[in-house]
Short mmCIF file of C-alpha atoms in Angstrom, two decimals:
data_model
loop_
_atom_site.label_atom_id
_atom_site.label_comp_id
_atom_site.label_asym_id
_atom_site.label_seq_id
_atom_site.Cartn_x
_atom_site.Cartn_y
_atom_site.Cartn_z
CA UNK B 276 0.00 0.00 0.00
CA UNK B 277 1.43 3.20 -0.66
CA UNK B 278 1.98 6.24 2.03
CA UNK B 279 0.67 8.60 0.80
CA UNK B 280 1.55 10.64 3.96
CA UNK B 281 5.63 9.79 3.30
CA UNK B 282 5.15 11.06 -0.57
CA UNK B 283 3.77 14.27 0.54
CA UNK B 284 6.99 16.39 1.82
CA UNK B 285 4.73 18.59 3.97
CA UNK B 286 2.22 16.23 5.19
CA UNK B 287 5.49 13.87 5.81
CA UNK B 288 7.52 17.12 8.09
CA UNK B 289 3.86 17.49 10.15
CA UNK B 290 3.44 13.65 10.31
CA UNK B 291 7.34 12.87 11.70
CA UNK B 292 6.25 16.05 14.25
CA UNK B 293 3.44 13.93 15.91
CA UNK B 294 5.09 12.20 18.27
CA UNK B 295 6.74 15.32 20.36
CA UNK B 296 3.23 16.91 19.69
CA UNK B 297 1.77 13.89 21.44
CA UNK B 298 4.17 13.92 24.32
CA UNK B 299 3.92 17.60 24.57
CA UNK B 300 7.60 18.35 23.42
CA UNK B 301 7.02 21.31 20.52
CA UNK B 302 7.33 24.20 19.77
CA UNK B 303 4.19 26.23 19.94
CA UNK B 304 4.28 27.51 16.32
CA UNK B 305 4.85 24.18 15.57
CA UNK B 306 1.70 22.69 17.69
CA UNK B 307 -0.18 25.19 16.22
CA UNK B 308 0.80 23.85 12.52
CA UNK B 309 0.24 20.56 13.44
CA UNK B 310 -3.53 21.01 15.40
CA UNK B 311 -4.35 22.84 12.06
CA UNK B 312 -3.05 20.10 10.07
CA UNK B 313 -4.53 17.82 12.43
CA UNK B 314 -8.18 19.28 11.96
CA UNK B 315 -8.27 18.56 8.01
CA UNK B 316 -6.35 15.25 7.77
CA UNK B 317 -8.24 12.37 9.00
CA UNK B 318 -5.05 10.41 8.03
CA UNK B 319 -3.08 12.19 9.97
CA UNK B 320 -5.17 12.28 12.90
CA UNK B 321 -5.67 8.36 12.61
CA UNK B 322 -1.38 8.22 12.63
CA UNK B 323 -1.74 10.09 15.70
CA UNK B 324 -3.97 7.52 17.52
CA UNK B 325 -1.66 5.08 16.13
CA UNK B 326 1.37 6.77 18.39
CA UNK B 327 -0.66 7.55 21.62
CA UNK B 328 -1.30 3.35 21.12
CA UNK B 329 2.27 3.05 21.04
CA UNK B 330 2.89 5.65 23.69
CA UNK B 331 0.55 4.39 26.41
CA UNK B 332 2.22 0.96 25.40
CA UNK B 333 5.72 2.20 25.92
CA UNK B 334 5.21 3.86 29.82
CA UNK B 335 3.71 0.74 30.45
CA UNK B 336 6.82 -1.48 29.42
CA UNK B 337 9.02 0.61 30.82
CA UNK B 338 7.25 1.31 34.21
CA UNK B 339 7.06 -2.72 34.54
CA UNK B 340 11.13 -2.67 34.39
CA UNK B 341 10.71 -1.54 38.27
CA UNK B 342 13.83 -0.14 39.92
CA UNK B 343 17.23 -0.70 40.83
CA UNK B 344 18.62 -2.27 44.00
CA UNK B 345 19.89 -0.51 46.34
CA UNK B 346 22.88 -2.03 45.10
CA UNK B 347 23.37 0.57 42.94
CA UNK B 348 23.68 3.29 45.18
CA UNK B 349 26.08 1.86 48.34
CA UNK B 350 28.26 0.64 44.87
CA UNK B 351 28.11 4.38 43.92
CA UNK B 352 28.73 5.74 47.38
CA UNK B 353 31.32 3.46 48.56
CA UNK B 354 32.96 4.45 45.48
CA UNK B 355 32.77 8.22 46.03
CA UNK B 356 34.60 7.42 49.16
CA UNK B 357 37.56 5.17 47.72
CA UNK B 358 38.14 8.55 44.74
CA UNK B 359 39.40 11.68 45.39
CA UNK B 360 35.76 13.96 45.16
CA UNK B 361 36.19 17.21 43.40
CA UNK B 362 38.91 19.39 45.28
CA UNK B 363 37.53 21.00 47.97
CA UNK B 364 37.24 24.74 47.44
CA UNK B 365 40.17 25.92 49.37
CA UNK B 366 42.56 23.94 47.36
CA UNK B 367 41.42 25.55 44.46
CA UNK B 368 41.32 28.61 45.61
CA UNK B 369 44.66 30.96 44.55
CA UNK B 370 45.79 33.77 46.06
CA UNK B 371 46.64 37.30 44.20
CA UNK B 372 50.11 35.55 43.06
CA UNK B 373 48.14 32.49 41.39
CA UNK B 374 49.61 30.51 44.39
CA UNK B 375 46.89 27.59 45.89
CA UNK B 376 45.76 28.13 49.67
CA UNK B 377 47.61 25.32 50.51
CA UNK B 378 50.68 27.37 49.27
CA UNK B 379 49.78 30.14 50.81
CA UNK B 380 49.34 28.37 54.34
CA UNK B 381 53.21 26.93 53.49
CA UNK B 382 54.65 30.11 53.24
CA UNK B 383 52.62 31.70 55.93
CA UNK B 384 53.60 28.70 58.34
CA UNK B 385 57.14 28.51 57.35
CA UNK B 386 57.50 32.22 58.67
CA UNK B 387 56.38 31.23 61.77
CA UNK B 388 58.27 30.40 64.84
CA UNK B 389 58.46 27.01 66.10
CA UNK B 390 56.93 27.30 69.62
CA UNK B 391 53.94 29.27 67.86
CA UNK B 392 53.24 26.22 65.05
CA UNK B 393 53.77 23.51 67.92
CA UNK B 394 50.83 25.29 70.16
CA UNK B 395 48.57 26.14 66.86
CA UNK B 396 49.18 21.72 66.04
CA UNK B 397 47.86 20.74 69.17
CA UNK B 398 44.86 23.16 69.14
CA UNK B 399 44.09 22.03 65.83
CA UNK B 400 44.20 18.30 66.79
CA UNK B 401 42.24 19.25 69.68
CA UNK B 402 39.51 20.63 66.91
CA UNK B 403 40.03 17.58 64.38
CA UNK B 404 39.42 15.12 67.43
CA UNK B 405 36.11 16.83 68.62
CA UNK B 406 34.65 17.23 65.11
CA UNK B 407 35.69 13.30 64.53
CA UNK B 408 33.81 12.10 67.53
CA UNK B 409 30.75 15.02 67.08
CA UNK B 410 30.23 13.69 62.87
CA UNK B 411 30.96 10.12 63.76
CA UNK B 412 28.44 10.48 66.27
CA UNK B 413 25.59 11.51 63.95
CA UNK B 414 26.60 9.90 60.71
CA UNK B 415 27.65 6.09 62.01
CA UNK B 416 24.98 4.83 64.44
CA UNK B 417 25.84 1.05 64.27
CA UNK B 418 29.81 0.45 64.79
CA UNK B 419 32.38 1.97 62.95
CA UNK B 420 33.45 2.06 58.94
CA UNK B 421 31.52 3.50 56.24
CA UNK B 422 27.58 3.30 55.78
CA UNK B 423 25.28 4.56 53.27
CA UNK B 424 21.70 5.66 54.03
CA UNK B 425 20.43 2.56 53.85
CA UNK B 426 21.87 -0.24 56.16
CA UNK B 427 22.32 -3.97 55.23
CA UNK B 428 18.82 -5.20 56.44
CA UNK B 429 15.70 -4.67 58.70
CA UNK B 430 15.99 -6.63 62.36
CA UNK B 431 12.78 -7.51 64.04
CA UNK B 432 13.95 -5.67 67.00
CA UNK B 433 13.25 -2.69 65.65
CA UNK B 434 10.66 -0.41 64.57
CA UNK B 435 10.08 0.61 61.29
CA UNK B 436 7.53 3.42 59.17
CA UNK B 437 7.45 3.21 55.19
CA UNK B 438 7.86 6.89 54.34
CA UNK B 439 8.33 8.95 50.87
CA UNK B 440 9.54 12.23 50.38
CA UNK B 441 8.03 14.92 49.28
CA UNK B 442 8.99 15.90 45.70
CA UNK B 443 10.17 19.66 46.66
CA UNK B 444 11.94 18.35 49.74
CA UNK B 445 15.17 19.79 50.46
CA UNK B 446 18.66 17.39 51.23
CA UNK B 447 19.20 19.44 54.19
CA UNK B 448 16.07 19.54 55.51
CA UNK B 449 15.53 15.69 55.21
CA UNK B 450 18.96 15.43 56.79
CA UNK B 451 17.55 17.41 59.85
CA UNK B 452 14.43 15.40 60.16
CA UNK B 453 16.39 12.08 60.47
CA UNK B 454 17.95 13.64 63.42
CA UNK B 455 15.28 15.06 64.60
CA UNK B 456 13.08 11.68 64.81
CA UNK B 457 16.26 9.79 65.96
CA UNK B 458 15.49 7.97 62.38
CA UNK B 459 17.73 6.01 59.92
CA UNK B 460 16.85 3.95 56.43
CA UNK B 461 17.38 0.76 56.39
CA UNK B 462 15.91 -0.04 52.56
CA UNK B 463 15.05 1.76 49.88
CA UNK B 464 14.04 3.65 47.83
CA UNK B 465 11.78 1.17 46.13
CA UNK B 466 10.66 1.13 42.96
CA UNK B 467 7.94 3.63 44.02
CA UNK B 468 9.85 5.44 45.41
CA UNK B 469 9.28 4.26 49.49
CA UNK B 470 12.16 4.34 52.08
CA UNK B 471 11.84 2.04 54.72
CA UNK B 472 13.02 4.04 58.07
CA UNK B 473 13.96 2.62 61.42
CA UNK B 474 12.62 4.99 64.14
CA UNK B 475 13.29 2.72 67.76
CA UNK B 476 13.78 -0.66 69.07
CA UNK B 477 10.98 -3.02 69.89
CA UNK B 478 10.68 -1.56 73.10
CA UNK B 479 8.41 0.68 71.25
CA UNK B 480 5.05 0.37 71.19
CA UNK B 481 2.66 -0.20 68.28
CA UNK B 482 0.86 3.08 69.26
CA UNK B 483 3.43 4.69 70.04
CA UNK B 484 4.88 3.79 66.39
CA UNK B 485 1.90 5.43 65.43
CA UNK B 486 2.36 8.38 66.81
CA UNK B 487 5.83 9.18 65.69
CA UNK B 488 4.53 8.34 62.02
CA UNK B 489 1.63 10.73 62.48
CA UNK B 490 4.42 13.30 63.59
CA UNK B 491 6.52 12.53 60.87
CA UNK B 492 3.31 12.67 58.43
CA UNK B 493 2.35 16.37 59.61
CA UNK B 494 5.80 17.85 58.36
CA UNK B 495 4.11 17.88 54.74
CA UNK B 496 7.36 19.86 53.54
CA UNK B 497 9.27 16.90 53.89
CA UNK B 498 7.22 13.79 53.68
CA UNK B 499 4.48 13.06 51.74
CA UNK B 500 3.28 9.41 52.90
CA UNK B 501 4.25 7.63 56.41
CA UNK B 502 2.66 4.48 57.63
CA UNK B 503 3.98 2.16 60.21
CA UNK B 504 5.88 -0.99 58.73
CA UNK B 505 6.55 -4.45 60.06
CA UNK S 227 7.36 25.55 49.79
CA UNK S 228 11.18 25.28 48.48
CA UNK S 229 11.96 22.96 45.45
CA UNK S 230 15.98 22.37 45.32
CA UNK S 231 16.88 22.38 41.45
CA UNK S 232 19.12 19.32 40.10
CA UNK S 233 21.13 22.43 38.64
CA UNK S 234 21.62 23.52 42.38
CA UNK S 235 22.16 19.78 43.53
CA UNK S 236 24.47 19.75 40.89
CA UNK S 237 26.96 23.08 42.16
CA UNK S 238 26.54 21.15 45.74
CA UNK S 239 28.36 18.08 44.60
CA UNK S 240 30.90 20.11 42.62
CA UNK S 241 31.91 20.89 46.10
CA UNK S 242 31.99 17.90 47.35
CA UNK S 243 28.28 17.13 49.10
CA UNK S 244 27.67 13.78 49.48
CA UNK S 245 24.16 14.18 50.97
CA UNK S 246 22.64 16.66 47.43
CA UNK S 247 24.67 13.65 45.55
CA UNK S 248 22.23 11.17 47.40
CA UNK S 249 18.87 13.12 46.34
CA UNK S 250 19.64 13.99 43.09
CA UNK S 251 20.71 9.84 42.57
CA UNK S 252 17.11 8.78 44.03
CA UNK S 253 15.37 11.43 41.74
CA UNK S 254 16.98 10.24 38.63
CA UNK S 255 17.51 6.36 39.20
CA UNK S 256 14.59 4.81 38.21
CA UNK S 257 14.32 6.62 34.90
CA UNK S 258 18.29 6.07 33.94
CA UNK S 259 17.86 2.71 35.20
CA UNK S 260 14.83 1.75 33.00
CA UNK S 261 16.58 3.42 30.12
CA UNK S 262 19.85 1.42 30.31
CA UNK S 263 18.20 -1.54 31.14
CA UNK S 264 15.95 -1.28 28.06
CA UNK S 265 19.14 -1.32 25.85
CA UNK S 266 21.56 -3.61 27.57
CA UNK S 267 18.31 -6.24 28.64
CA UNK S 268 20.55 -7.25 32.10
CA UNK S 269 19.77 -5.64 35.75
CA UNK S 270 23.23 -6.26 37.26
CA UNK S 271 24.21 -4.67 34.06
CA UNK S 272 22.20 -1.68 34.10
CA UNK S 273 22.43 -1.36 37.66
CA UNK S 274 26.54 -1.11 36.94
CA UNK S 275 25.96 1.53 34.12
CA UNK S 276 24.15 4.06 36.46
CA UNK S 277 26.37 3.47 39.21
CA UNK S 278 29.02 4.48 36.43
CA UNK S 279 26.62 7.44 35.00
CA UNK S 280 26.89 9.10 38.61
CA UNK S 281 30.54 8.34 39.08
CA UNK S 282 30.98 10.44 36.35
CA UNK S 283 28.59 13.48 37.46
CA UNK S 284 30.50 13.11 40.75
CA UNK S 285 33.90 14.03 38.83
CA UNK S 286 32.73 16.50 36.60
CA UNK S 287 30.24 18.09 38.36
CA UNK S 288 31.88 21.47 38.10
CA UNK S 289 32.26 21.23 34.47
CA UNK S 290 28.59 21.36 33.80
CA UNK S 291 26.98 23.57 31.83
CA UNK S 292 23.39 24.39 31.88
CA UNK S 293 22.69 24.38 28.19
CA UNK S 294 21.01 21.40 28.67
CA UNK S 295 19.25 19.75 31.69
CA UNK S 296 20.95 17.30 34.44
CA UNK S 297 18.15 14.89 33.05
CA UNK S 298 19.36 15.13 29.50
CA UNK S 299 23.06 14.62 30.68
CA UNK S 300 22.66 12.13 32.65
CA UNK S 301 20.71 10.12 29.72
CA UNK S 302 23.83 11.42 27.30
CA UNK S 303 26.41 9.68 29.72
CA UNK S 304 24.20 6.55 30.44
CA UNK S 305 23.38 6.39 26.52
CA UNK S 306 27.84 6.38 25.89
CA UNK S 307 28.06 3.38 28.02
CA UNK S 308 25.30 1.58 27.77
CA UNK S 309 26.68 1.29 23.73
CA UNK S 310 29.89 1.03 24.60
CA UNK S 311 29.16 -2.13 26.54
CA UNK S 312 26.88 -3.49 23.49
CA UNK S 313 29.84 -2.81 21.34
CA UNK S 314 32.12 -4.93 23.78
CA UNK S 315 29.49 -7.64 24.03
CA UNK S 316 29.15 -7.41 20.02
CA UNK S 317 25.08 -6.77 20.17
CA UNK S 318 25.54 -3.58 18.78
CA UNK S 319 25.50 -3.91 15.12
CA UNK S 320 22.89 -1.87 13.93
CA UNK S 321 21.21 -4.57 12.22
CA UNK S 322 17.64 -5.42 12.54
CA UNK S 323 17.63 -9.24 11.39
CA UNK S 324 20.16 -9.47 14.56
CA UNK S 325 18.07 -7.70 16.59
CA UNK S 326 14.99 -9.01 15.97
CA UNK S 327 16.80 -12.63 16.35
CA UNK S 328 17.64 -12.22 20.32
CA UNK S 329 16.19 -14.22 23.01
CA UNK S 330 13.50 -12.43 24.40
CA UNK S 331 11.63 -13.66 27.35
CA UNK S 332 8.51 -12.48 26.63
CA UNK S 333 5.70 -14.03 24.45
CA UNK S 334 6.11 -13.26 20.84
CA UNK S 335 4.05 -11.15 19.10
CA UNK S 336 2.38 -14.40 17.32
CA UNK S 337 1.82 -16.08 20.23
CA UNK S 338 0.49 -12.62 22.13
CA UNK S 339 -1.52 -11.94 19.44
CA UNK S 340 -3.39 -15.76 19.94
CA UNK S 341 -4.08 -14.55 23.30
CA UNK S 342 -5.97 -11.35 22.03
CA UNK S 343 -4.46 -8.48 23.72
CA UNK S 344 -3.20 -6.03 21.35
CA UNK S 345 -1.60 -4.10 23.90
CA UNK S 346 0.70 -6.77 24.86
CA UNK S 347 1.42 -7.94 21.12
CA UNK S 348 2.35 -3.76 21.10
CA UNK S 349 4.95 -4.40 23.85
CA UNK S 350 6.24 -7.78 22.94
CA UNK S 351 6.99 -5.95 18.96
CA UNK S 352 8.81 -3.12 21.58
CA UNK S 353 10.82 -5.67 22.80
CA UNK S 354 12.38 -6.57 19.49
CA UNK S 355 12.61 -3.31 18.04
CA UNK S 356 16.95 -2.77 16.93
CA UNK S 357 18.20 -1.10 20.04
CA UNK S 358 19.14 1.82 17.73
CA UNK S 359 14.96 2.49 17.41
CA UNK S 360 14.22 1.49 20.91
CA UNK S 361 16.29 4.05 22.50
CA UNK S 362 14.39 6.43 20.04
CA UNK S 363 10.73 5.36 20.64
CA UNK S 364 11.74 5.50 24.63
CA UNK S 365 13.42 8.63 24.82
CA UNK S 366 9.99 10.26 23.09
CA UNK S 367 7.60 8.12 24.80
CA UNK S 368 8.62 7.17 27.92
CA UNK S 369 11.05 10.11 28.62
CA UNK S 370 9.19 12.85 27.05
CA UNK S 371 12.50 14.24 25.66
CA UNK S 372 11.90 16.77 22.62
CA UNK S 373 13.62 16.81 19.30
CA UNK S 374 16.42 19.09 20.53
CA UNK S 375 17.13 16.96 23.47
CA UNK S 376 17.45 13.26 21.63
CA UNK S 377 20.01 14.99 19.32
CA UNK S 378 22.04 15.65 22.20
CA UNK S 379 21.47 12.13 23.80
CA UNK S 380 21.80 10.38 21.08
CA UNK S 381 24.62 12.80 19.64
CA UNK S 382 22.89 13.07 16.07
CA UNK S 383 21.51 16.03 13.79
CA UNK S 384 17.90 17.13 14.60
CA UNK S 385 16.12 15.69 11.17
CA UNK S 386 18.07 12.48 11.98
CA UNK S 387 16.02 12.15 15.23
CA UNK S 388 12.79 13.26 13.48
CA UNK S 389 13.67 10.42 10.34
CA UNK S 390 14.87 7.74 13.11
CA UNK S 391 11.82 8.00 14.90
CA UNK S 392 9.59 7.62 11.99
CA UNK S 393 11.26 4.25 10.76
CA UNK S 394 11.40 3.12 14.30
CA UNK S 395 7.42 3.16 14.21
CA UNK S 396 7.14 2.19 10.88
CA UNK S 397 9.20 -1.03 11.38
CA UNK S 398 7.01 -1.47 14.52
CA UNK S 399 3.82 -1.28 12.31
CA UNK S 400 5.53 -3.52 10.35
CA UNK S 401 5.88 -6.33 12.65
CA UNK S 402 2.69 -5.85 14.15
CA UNK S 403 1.26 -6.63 10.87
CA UNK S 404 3.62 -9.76 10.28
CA UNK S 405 1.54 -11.03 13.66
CA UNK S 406 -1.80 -10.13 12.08
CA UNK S 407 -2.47 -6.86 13.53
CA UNK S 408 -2.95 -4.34 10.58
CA UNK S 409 -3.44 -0.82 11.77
CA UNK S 410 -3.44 0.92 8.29
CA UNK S 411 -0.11 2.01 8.38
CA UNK S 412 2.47 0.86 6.81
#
């Protein structure tokens, strides 16, 4: 049969422009071509169908492919850790002279007397050794080494809520309610998009899981579903 | 209520924040995934590839450039090596006939089509599409990428996209009329 769509170099330029009109990718001078098109070509319009068929069929393969594991992430993570990340900012940052900081704190050092670098290396130690024990103190709760945000596996002994966030949520502010709530995940996210969050040992309560989730559930800026979990 | 951008995710991890690398990952997982997956067809595979994708956002986080969207770079670095492993497993060649002559898990489009659901006989035909039209159809159905943004992905001219996409359905018509469903066109 022929096409008589493809032998028409106009009709064929508004046909091949169908599919981003369907999914809502054009140009408006463009959708406005093709809805005129559209309105006195039955052929066309029929091709049209013929891709939202093959649209709708397309989201649904794809949304049946589900999600990664949360293999992918701690693989992701635990490399981040084992590279060098991006340089922090002071070491990129040059003096006047096009010298690094970390020059610029040689030179500045190196004029220094002895006595005066020996007392400034144990106050700094002092520093490093407070800020280790005050981050590993909020970022490791189980034993030592690195963890991602999602530990190996749920325990019985504990308490858990299936939560998700909500889309606008800000990093920092999730961060904060974690700490707040005393919280950590320990799966997820799934493939719609649930985290499964410890919030307490089994010396907790089934109502009083309940009420922590309903807590949790009225900070609408950061969560938009909590329900207790086994 | 406060929505943090992926471009603004994106200037925290140039500097080093694991955390906005974290969020931006879990908004953009499932959709790399799913695309990756669709052209490589293995999980531990995929599942690799976008650990690699955001390895490589991690390092060159400061070099991005907002001319186009995190989205559509991420999909650009995913696309690279998702092909670069079909090249090393030799199921890239561009050719249908090879295509088409995979192992698929699924039902045929024959046998589908005995059970009487078009949709499904739709899918099963998506399945064996080349991976050079798949990638196509999903980046404009599934992804709801525009013209502009598949030429970047897919690192081809404009009217190349537009002419890609329309063989890609017409060799999906095409099959779907070898298994006895003839929608008119072709």
């Amino acid at each position: 049969m022929s096409d008589s769509i493809a032998s028409d170099p106009k009709r064929r330029e508004l046909e091949e422009l169908l599919p981003f009109y369907a999914n809502g990718r054009i140009a408006d001078a463009d959708k406005r071509r093709v809805e005129a098109a559209l309105a006195a070509d039955a052929e066309l319009a029929a091709r049209l169908d013929l891709i939202r068929d093959d649209m709708a069929e397309t989201v649904l393969l794809n949304e049946s492919l589900g999600a990664p594991s949360h293999r992918a992430l701690e693989k992701l993570m635990a490399e981040i850790e084992t590279a060098a990340g991006p340089a922090p900012l002071l070491a990129r940052a040059t003096d006047g002279m096009g010298r690094g900081f970390l020059g610029w704190l040689g030179s500045l050092l190196a004029g220094q007397p002895p006595r005066r670098l020996a007392y400034a290396g144990v106050a700094a130690a002092a520093l490093i050794a407070f800020q280790g024990v005050a981050i590993t103190s909020l970022a490791l709760r189980e034993g030592g080494g690195y963890q991602t945000a999602s530990a190996p596996g749920a325990r019985a002994s504990e308490r858990y809520v299936l939560l998700s966030f909500a889309p606008d949520a800000k990093a920092g502010d999730i961060a904060s309610f974690f700490k707040r709530f005393d919280a950590s995940v320990v799966d997820g996210p799934r493939a719609n998009g649930f985290f499964k969050v410890r919030v307490g040992d089994a010396s907790l309560s089934a109502a009083q899981v309940d009420a922590i989730a309903a807590r949790m559930k009225s900070e609408t800026a950061i969560v938009s579903f909590v329900a207790p979990s086994p | 209520m406060h929505t943090e951008s992926d471009e603004d995710l994106v200037k925290r991890i140039a500097s080093g924040d694991r955390l906005a690398m974290k969020v931006l990952f879990s908004r953009h997982q499932v959709r790399v995934y799913r695309f990756v997956l669709r052209l490589v067809r293995d999980e531990t595979l995929a599942e690799d590839v976008i650990s690699d994708v955001f390895m490589d956002l991690w390092r060159q986080a400061d070099r991005f450039e907002a001319r186009a969207s995190v989205s559509t770079w991420l999909l650009a670095i995913a696309r690279n090596k998702a092909w670069s492993l079909l090249r090393k497993r030799r199921d890239a060649e561009l050719d249908e006939d090879y295509a088409e002559s995979l192992e698929d898990e699924s039902d045929g489009p024959e046998i589908v089509l005995q059970k009487q659901d078009k949709g499904l006989a739709i899918r099963a035909c998506l399945q064996r599409l080349s991976a050079e039209h798949r990638e196509v159809i999903d980046l404009v159905y599934y992804h709801e990428t525009s013209v502009e943004e598949v030429a970047r992905i897919v690192g081809i001219p404009e009217n190349t996209v537009k002419t890609r996409l329309f063989h890609a359905r017409k060799k999906l018509g095409e099959m779907l009329k070898a298994a006895g469903i003839d929608r008119g066109w072709p």
